[in-house]
Tab-separated table of C-alpha atoms and ligand atoms in Angstrom:
chain	number	residue	atom	x	y	z
A	1	MET	CA	98.392	97.862	37.536
A	2	GLY	CA	97.135	96.873	34.058
A	3	VAL	CA	99.065	98.037	30.805
A	4	LEU	CA	97.631	101.256	29.523
A	5	ALA	CA	95.419	101.118	26.480
A	6	ILE	CA	96.514	104.464	24.939
A	7	LYS	CA	96.546	105.435	21.346
A	8	PRO	CA	100.226	106.414	20.407
A	9	PRO	CA	100.912	109.795	19.009
A	10	ALA	CA	100.742	109.846	15.105
A	11	LEU	CA	104.173	108.707	13.626
A	12	ASP	CA	104.286	111.637	11.117
A	13	GLN	CA	104.111	114.204	13.871
A	14	ILE	CA	107.371	113.489	15.367
A	15	SER	CA	110.968	113.704	14.148
A	16	LEU	CA	112.285	110.296	15.114
A	17	VAL	CA	115.957	110.284	16.199
A	18	ARG	CA	117.910	107.226	16.179
A	19	SER	CA	120.273	106.646	19.021
A	20	ALA	CA	122.993	104.112	19.189
A	21	GLU	CA	122.550	101.050	21.442
A	22	PRO	CA	124.022	101.102	24.873
A	23	GLY	CA	127.779	100.552	24.364
A	24	GLY	CA	129.022	97.027	24.057
A	25	GLY	CA	130.919	95.394	26.905
A	26	SER	CA	128.909	96.828	29.961
A	27	SER	CA	130.336	93.892	31.899
A	28	SER	CA	132.546	96.122	34.003
A	29	PHE	CA	129.313	97.842	35.261
A	30	PRO	CA	128.429	96.224	38.594
A	31	GLY	CA	124.792	97.450	38.216
A	32	VAL	CA	122.837	100.427	39.941
A	33	PRO	CA	123.733	100.483	43.604
A	34	ALA	CA	121.015	100.181	46.199
A	35	VAL	CA	120.932	102.105	49.153
A	36	ASP	CA	118.751	101.756	52.339
A	37	LEU	CA	118.720	105.185	53.698
A	38	SER	CA	117.969	103.986	57.263
A	39	GLY	CA	120.658	101.362	57.059
A	40	PRO	CA	124.091	101.492	58.613
A	41	GLY	CA	126.588	103.246	56.465
A	42	ALA	CA	123.913	104.840	54.343
A	43	ALA	CA	125.616	108.340	54.059
A	44	ALA	CA	129.023	106.673	52.980
A	45	ALA	CA	127.045	104.506	50.535
A	46	VAL	CA	125.267	107.394	48.981
A	47	VAL	CA	128.333	109.497	48.557
A	48	ASP	CA	130.217	106.411	46.952
A	49	ALA	CA	127.292	105.906	44.414
A	50	CYS	CA	127.024	109.716	43.505
A	51	GLU	CA	130.713	110.028	42.933
A	52	ARG	CA	131.030	106.747	40.887
A	53	PHE	CA	127.789	106.895	38.899
A	54	GLY	CA	125.785	110.172	39.872
A	55	PHE	CA	123.059	107.560	40.189
A	56	PHE	CA	121.610	105.050	42.602
A	57	LYS	CA	118.350	103.563	43.829
A	58	VAL	CA	116.718	103.950	47.152
A	59	VAL	CA	115.109	100.770	48.550
A	60	ASN	CA	113.330	100.187	51.649
A	61	HIS	CA	112.206	103.861	51.441
A	62	GLY	CA	109.098	103.657	53.538
A	63	VAL	CA	106.859	105.458	50.867
A	64	PRO	CA	103.508	103.557	50.824
A	65	ALA	CA	102.924	101.609	47.566
A	66	ARG	CA	99.379	103.043	47.824
A	67	VAL	CA	100.664	106.700	47.396
A	68	VAL	CA	102.737	105.492	44.224
A	69	ASP	CA	99.969	103.425	42.591
A	70	ARG	CA	97.289	106.117	43.194
A	71	LEU	CA	99.365	108.721	41.273
A	72	GLU	CA	100.301	105.893	38.518
A	73	ALA	CA	96.499	105.198	38.127
A	74	GLU	CA	95.390	108.945	38.054
A	75	ALA	CA	98.111	109.603	35.391
A	76	ALA	CA	97.105	106.582	33.269
A	77	SER	CA	93.589	107.937	33.302
A	78	PHE	CA	94.597	111.437	32.325
A	79	PHE	CA	96.852	110.002	29.463
A	80	ALA	CA	93.893	107.849	28.218
A	81	ARG	CA	91.732	110.794	27.664
A	82	PRO	CA	90.904	112.101	24.224
A	83	GLN	CA	93.625	114.237	22.777
A	84	ALA	CA	91.589	117.395	22.636
A	85	GLU	CA	90.957	117.150	26.273
A	86	LYS	CA	94.612	116.705	27.017
A	87	ASP	CA	95.551	119.697	24.901
A	88	VAL	CA	93.229	122.087	27.070
A	89	SER	CA	96.038	121.765	29.703
A	90	GLY	CA	98.956	122.434	26.999
A	91	PRO	CA	101.042	123.391	25.425
A	92	ALA	CA	103.863	122.846	28.055
A	93	ASP	CA	105.525	126.256	28.091
A	94	PRO	CA	107.233	125.116	30.365
A	95	LEU	CA	104.405	123.782	32.444
A	96	GLY	CA	101.265	121.742	31.590
A	97	TYR	CA	100.670	119.042	29.162
A	98	GLY	CA	103.316	118.464	26.381
A	99	SER	CA	103.326	115.855	23.588
A	100	LYS	CA	106.531	115.100	21.575
A	101	ARG	CA	107.892	118.470	21.906
A	102	ILE	CA	110.349	119.029	24.943
A	103	GLY	CA	111.245	122.397	25.966
A	104	ARG	CA	111.132	125.509	23.786
A	105	ASN	CA	114.139	124.970	21.452
A	106	GLY	CA	113.207	122.179	18.983
A	107	ASP	CA	113.769	118.936	21.032
A	108	THR	CA	111.487	115.990	20.403
A	109	GLY	CA	110.841	112.559	21.867
A	110	TRP	CA	108.317	109.738	21.720
A	111	LEU	CA	106.397	110.802	24.683
A	112	GLU	CA	103.703	112.923	26.228
A	113	TYR	CA	103.876	114.367	29.535
A	114	LEU	CA	102.556	116.597	32.371
A	115	LEU	CA	105.047	119.022	34.033
A	116	LEU	CA	103.655	120.648	37.166
A	117	ALA	CA	105.081	123.218	39.627
A	118	VAL	CA	104.990	121.587	43.079
A	119	ASP	CA	106.317	124.142	45.354
A	120	HIS	CA	104.808	124.785	48.812
A	121	HIS	CA	102.894	127.662	47.665
A	122	GLN	CA	101.307	126.107	44.536
A	123	ALA	CA	98.144	124.433	45.039
A	124	ALA	CA	97.688	123.953	41.355
A	125	ALA	CA	99.826	125.202	38.482
A	126	VAL	CA	98.364	127.204	35.583
A	127	SER	CA	99.218	126.412	32.115
A	128	LYS	CA	99.961	128.955	29.326
A	129	ALA	CA	96.407	128.395	27.992
A	130	GLY	CA	95.176	129.415	31.532
A	131	SER	CA	93.544	126.270	32.687
A	132	PRO	CA	94.465	124.693	35.962
A	133	VAL	CA	97.017	121.809	35.583
A	134	PRO	CA	96.103	119.183	36.180
A	135	SER	CA	92.545	119.587	35.561
A	136	SER	CA	91.097	116.837	37.595
A	137	SER	CA	90.936	117.255	41.259
A	138	LEU	CA	91.663	113.303	41.816
A	139	LEU	CA	94.884	113.713	39.957
A	140	ARG	CA	95.767	117.002	41.721
A	141	GLU	CA	95.120	115.023	45.235
A	142	ALA	CA	97.316	112.177	44.112
A	143	VAL	CA	100.059	114.466	42.939
A	144	SER	CA	100.007	116.303	46.289
A	145	GLU	CA	100.214	113.236	48.399
A	146	TYR	CA	102.878	111.778	46.111
A	147	VAL	CA	104.898	114.952	46.190
A	148	GLY	CA	104.603	115.194	49.998
A	149	ALA	CA	106.372	111.753	50.124
A	150	VAL	CA	109.082	112.094	47.599
A	151	ARG	CA	110.158	115.424	48.737
A	152	GLY	CA	110.907	113.561	51.998
A	153	VAL	CA	112.984	110.998	49.968
A	154	ALA	CA	114.876	113.937	48.342
A	155	ALA	CA	115.557	115.514	51.657
A	156	ARG	CA	116.767	112.349	53.210
A	157	VAL	CA	119.079	111.904	50.265
A	158	LEU	CA	120.449	115.354	50.661
A	159	GLU	CA	120.847	114.823	54.336
A	160	ALA	CA	122.899	111.692	53.558
A	161	VAL	CA	125.023	113.575	51.126
A	162	ALA	CA	125.962	116.418	53.667
A	163	GLU	CA	126.739	113.701	56.348
A	164	GLY	CA	128.883	111.676	53.877
A	165	LEU	CA	130.952	114.798	52.786
A	166	GLY	CA	131.388	115.919	56.424
A	167	VAL	CA	129.146	119.166	55.698
A	168	ALA	CA	127.379	120.896	58.587
A	169	PRO	CA	124.770	121.594	59.407
A	170	ARG	CA	122.919	118.426	58.540
A	171	ASP	CA	120.226	120.293	56.412
A	172	ALA	CA	122.854	122.544	54.599
A	173	LEU	CA	121.701	120.906	51.313
A	174	SER	CA	118.239	119.618	52.171
A	175	GLY	CA	117.109	123.028	53.487
A	176	MET	CA	117.604	124.471	50.166
A	177	VAL	CA	114.845	122.435	48.536
A	178	SER	CA	112.637	122.196	51.528
A	179	GLY	CA	111.603	126.008	52.105
A	180	ALA	CA	108.376	127.422	51.385
A	181	ALA	CA	109.904	129.349	48.157
A	182	SER	CA	111.581	126.007	46.812
A	183	ASP	CA	111.064	125.420	43.220
A	184	GLY	CA	110.072	121.704	43.054
A	185	VAL	CA	108.830	120.291	39.686
A	186	LEU	CA	106.976	117.123	39.060
A	187	ARG	CA	107.018	115.489	35.752
A	188	VAL	CA	104.820	112.401	34.657
A	189	ASN	CA	106.063	110.992	31.494
A	190	HIS	CA	104.058	108.661	29.366
A	191	TYR	CA	105.996	106.769	26.518
A	192	PRO	CA	103.540	104.905	24.366
A	193	PRO	CA	104.771	101.757	22.583
A	194	CYS	CA	106.373	102.653	19.405
A	195	PRO	CA	105.295	100.561	16.601
A	196	LEU	CA	107.766	101.930	14.207
A	197	LEU	CA	110.460	99.981	16.265
A	198	GLN	CA	109.074	96.734	15.021
A	199	ARG	CA	110.088	97.775	11.554
A	200	LEU	CA	113.571	99.104	12.238
A	201	PRO	CA	116.629	96.845	12.573
A	202	ASP	CA	117.532	95.803	15.920
A	203	SER	CA	120.454	98.177	16.033
A	204	CYS	CA	118.292	101.182	15.880
A	205	SER	CA	116.265	102.812	18.634
A	206	VAL	CA	113.894	105.589	18.996
A	207	THR	CA	114.488	108.455	21.368
A	208	GLY	CA	111.990	108.694	23.976
A	209	PHE	CA	113.657	111.426	25.938
A	210	GLY	CA	117.085	112.605	24.558
A	211	GLU	CA	120.146	112.538	26.684
A	212	HIS	CA	120.532	115.285	29.097
A	213	THR	CA	121.493	116.053	32.675
A	214	ASP	CA	118.911	117.436	35.167
A	215	PRO	CA	119.692	121.008	36.245
A	216	GLN	CA	118.311	120.685	39.792
A	217	LEU	CA	120.078	119.216	42.989
A	218	VAL	CA	118.570	115.841	42.620
A	219	SER	CA	115.864	114.020	40.972
A	220	VAL	CA	113.870	111.278	42.412
A	221	LEU	CA	112.436	108.874	39.649
A	222	ARG	CA	109.894	106.112	39.847
A	223	SER	CA	108.706	104.179	36.763
A	224	ASN	CA	106.586	101.319	36.026
A	225	GLY	CA	108.169	97.934	34.950
A	226	THR	CA	108.933	98.978	31.445
A	227	PRO	CA	112.603	99.335	30.621
A	228	GLY	CA	114.104	102.336	28.661
A	229	LEU	CA	116.037	104.641	31.095
A	230	GLN	CA	119.701	104.462	30.296
A	231	LEU	CA	122.809	106.284	31.881
A	232	ALA	CA	126.065	107.359	30.721
A	233	LEU	CA	128.948	105.893	32.914
A	234	ARG	CA	132.042	108.257	33.454
A	235	ASP	CA	133.853	106.592	30.485
A	236	GLY	CA	130.956	107.509	28.246
A	237	ARG	CA	129.530	104.126	27.850
A	238	TRP	CA	125.715	103.725	28.002
A	239	VAL	CA	124.155	101.124	30.289
A	240	PRO	CA	120.514	100.160	30.660
A	241	VAL	CA	118.917	100.695	33.972
A	242	PRO	CA	116.807	97.786	34.775
A	243	PRO	CA	113.255	98.919	35.979
A	244	ASP	CA	112.364	98.468	39.491
A	245	ARG	CA	108.675	99.502	40.482
A	246	ASP	CA	109.339	99.464	44.321
A	247	ALA	CA	112.463	101.569	44.361
A	248	PHE	CA	113.181	105.388	43.703
A	249	PHE	CA	116.047	106.224	41.519
A	250	VAL	CA	118.179	109.360	42.254
A	251	ILE	CA	119.813	111.241	39.814
A	252	VAL	CA	122.518	113.919	40.644
A	253	GLY	CA	121.688	117.216	39.057
A	254	ASP	CA	124.006	120.069	37.975
A	255	SER	CA	123.296	122.319	41.102
A	256	LEU	CA	124.507	119.441	43.355
A	257	GLU	CA	127.650	119.317	41.189
A	258	VAL	CA	128.403	122.938	41.810
A	259	LEU	CA	127.587	122.798	45.499
A	260	THR	CA	130.150	120.017	45.890
A	261	ASN	CA	132.654	121.737	43.620
A	262	GLY	CA	132.448	118.883	41.090
A	263	ARG	CA	133.043	116.083	43.787
A	264	LEU	CA	129.695	114.831	42.724
A	265	LYS	CA	128.945	115.060	39.162
A	266	SER	CA	125.658	115.323	37.403
A	267	VAL	CA	124.960	112.236	35.085
A	268	ARG	CA	123.824	112.253	31.398
A	269	HIS	CA	120.765	109.701	30.917
A	270	ARG	CA	118.072	109.255	28.336
A	271	VAL	CA	115.210	107.138	27.631
A	272	VAL	CA	114.769	104.848	24.515
A	273	ALA	CA	111.207	103.972	23.347
A	274	ASN	CA	109.815	100.437	23.682
A	275	SER	CA	108.200	98.665	20.834
A	276	LEU	CA	105.474	96.900	22.903
A	277	LYS	CA	104.831	98.288	26.470
A	278	PRO	CA	104.070	101.702	27.572
A	279	ARG	CA	106.485	103.335	30.160
A	280	VAL	CA	105.238	105.534	32.845
A	281	SER	CA	107.655	107.616	34.833
A	282	MET	CA	107.188	110.160	37.545
A	283	ILE	CA	110.115	112.418	38.559
A	284	TYR	CA	110.273	115.009	41.205
A	285	PHE	CA	113.039	117.543	40.496
A	286	ALA	CA	114.188	118.997	43.845
A	287	GLY	CA	115.058	122.599	43.041
A	288	PRO	CA	115.780	125.619	45.336
A	289	ALA	CA	114.257	129.023	45.691
A	290	PRO	CA	115.038	131.293	42.762
A	291	GLU	CA	117.357	133.461	44.927
A	292	GLN	CA	119.205	130.542	46.336
A	293	ARG	CA	123.137	131.081	45.656
A	294	ILE	CA	124.599	127.960	44.079
A	295	ALA	CA	128.192	127.898	45.007
A	296	PRO	CA	130.497	125.273	46.596
A	297	LEU	CA	129.756	124.595	50.273
A	298	PRO	CA	132.825	126.037	52.157
A	299	GLU	CA	133.793	122.676	53.817
A	300	LEU	CA	134.623	121.389	50.325
A	301	LEU	CA	136.890	124.070	49.345
A	302	GLY	CA	140.643	124.135	50.641
A	303	HIS	CA	142.085	127.438	52.204
A	304	GLY	CA	141.789	130.219	49.380
A	305	GLU	CA	140.635	127.741	46.736
A	306	GLN	CA	138.285	129.105	44.183
A	307	GLY	CA	135.223	126.926	42.985
A	308	VAL	CA	135.261	125.172	39.714
A	309	TYR	CA	132.245	126.999	38.523
A	310	ARG	CA	131.378	130.799	38.947
A	311	GLU	CA	128.560	131.085	41.415
A	312	PHE	CA	125.033	131.790	40.298
A	313	THR	CA	121.391	131.737	41.586
A	314	TRP	CA	119.007	128.975	40.665
A	315	GLY	CA	116.899	131.556	39.115
A	316	ASP	CA	119.876	132.505	36.697
A	317	TYR	CA	120.609	129.022	35.890
A	318	LYS	CA	116.991	128.025	35.133
A	319	LYS	CA	116.680	130.934	32.773
A	320	ALA	CA	119.836	129.804	31.097
A	321	ALA	CA	118.771	126.133	30.942
A	322	TYR	CA	115.320	127.065	29.312
A	323	ARG	CA	117.472	128.835	26.480
A	324	SER	CA	119.537	125.670	25.905
A	325	ARG	CA	118.793	122.461	23.890
A	326	LEU	CA	118.217	119.411	25.852
A	327	GLY	CA	121.656	117.743	25.256
A	328	ASP	CA	123.693	120.870	25.881
A	329	ASN	CA	126.118	120.917	28.690
A	330	ARG	CA	124.657	123.593	30.748
A	331	LEU	CA	127.263	123.877	33.410
A	332	ASP	CA	130.169	124.485	30.893
A	333	PRO	CA	129.418	128.277	30.342
A	334	PHE	CA	129.749	128.705	34.083
A	335	ARG	CA	133.053	126.922	34.278
A	336	ARG	CA	135.692	129.050	35.705
A	337	ARG	CA	138.601	129.104	32.980
A	338	ALA	CA	142.349	129.134	34.067
B	401	LIG	C1	115.105	121.407	26.252
B	401	LIG	C2	114.724	121.621	27.709
B	401	LIG	C3	113.610	120.776	28.266
B	401	LIG	C4	114.089	121.214	29.842
B	401	LIG	C5	114.364	122.802	29.689
B	401	LIG	C6	115.396	122.734	28.434
B	401	LIG	O1	115.447	123.898	27.676
B	401	LIG	C7	116.741	122.231	28.935
B	401	LIG	C8	116.513	121.373	30.428
B	401	LIG	C9	115.311	120.536	30.274
B	401	LIG	C10	114.900	119.848	31.523
B	401	LIG	C11	115.552	118.365	31.773
B	401	LIG	C12	115.184	117.850	33.137
B	401	LIG	C13	113.768	117.999	33.434
B	401	LIG	O2	113.036	117.069	32.705
B	401	LIG	C14	113.272	119.500	33.153
B	401	LIG	C15	111.689	119.779	33.514
B	401	LIG	C16	113.952	120.504	33.551
B	401	LIG	O3	114.159	121.205	34.563
B	401	LIG	O4	115.300	120.493	32.706
B	401	LIG	C17	113.387	119.663	31.689
B	401	LIG	C18	112.987	120.956	30.973
B	401	LIG	C19	111.564	121.013	30.330
B	401	LIG	O5	111.154	119.830	29.881
B	401	LIG	O6	110.816	122.064	30.217
B	402	LIG	O1	111.299	109.209	31.952
B	402	LIG	C1	112.141	108.816	32.604
B	402	LIG	O2	112.535	107.687	32.948
B	402	LIG	C2	113.310	109.871	32.566
B	402	LIG	C3	113.122	111.291	32.124
B	402	LIG	C4	113.776	112.201	32.490
B	402	LIG	O3	115.140	111.965	32.723
B	402	LIG	C5	113.185	113.529	32.698
B	402	LIG	O4	112.202	113.744	32.440
B	402	LIG	O5	114.197	114.474	32.939
B	403	LIG	FE1	116.243	113.695	33.286
């Protein structure tokens, strides 16, 4: 896959946020755990990685490279279109094409993106402007093939979590995101090279996507070979995630934290812009049906023990999330106070 030749968004249209470099002394970070889901001990390895980091990568996942490359190529050709053509599919509110603005509440980043509803009912999402998103049928087909494959990865991860935590049945979690009414979302992000970085001191960085946690159960992320993704360790230090085009990165989301009563915690992550190379990432957010109750699985509560969070439905949580800023702690208002 060649490097994208895409004109970056105009510098004066984005409020650039400088974020500190990843904290010094990441020497005690052993690196992102890699899990082969069909290997022996996979369930225990998944739970261990989720408990320690809320993050790991899946290797040997069985998703054909052809499926991934096809979506990456179609996304590249979408983002390479003239701005006016892309704008027909926007603005993202929340679905559709977005540029530099993230969400509805003033967050910005050095990126453009497509945000698509990909639940089982939805053949093609419709943007606020009323046009189908994505507008090309080749892109739509690539999305549908890709989502079919990564939905399977998300389900296998959640089965491993249930097995590793001793929760029955095996599909107690995966079933929540596989039903016909589940609320899956695909996000394709394009971070153009940021020339401003070449004029800034090395200690500065430009925010591609500001720090946040993902609200769903898990997110399955694949990127091209351009670095930029960072994650916050439990002690607050930021570490870079070396890109791996052949792997899927799994991110624990807020809803899985609640379902496991805080045993697995969602992880803050962010993306910093790159001065020279474009980054393209494709993230499948595994969300349940709007009516799905999000409350600790009974096996994970002691006799008479109350959950750390008040229970809610996914629909309620999503509504609250869309009223929040990217960096907010969205679970905090749901925490049960003593
Ligand atoms: C600022 C926002 C963007 C976001 C909705 C929100 O109000 C807060 C959560 C954000 C987030 C983060 C993970 C995913 O990228 C996303 C699609 C999601 O479900 O929650 C985004 C939302 C978005 O970009 O619309
Ligand atoms: O683009 C990336 O690598 C991560 C983006 C992200 O965290 C998100 O879209 O929620
Ligand atoms: Fe995210």
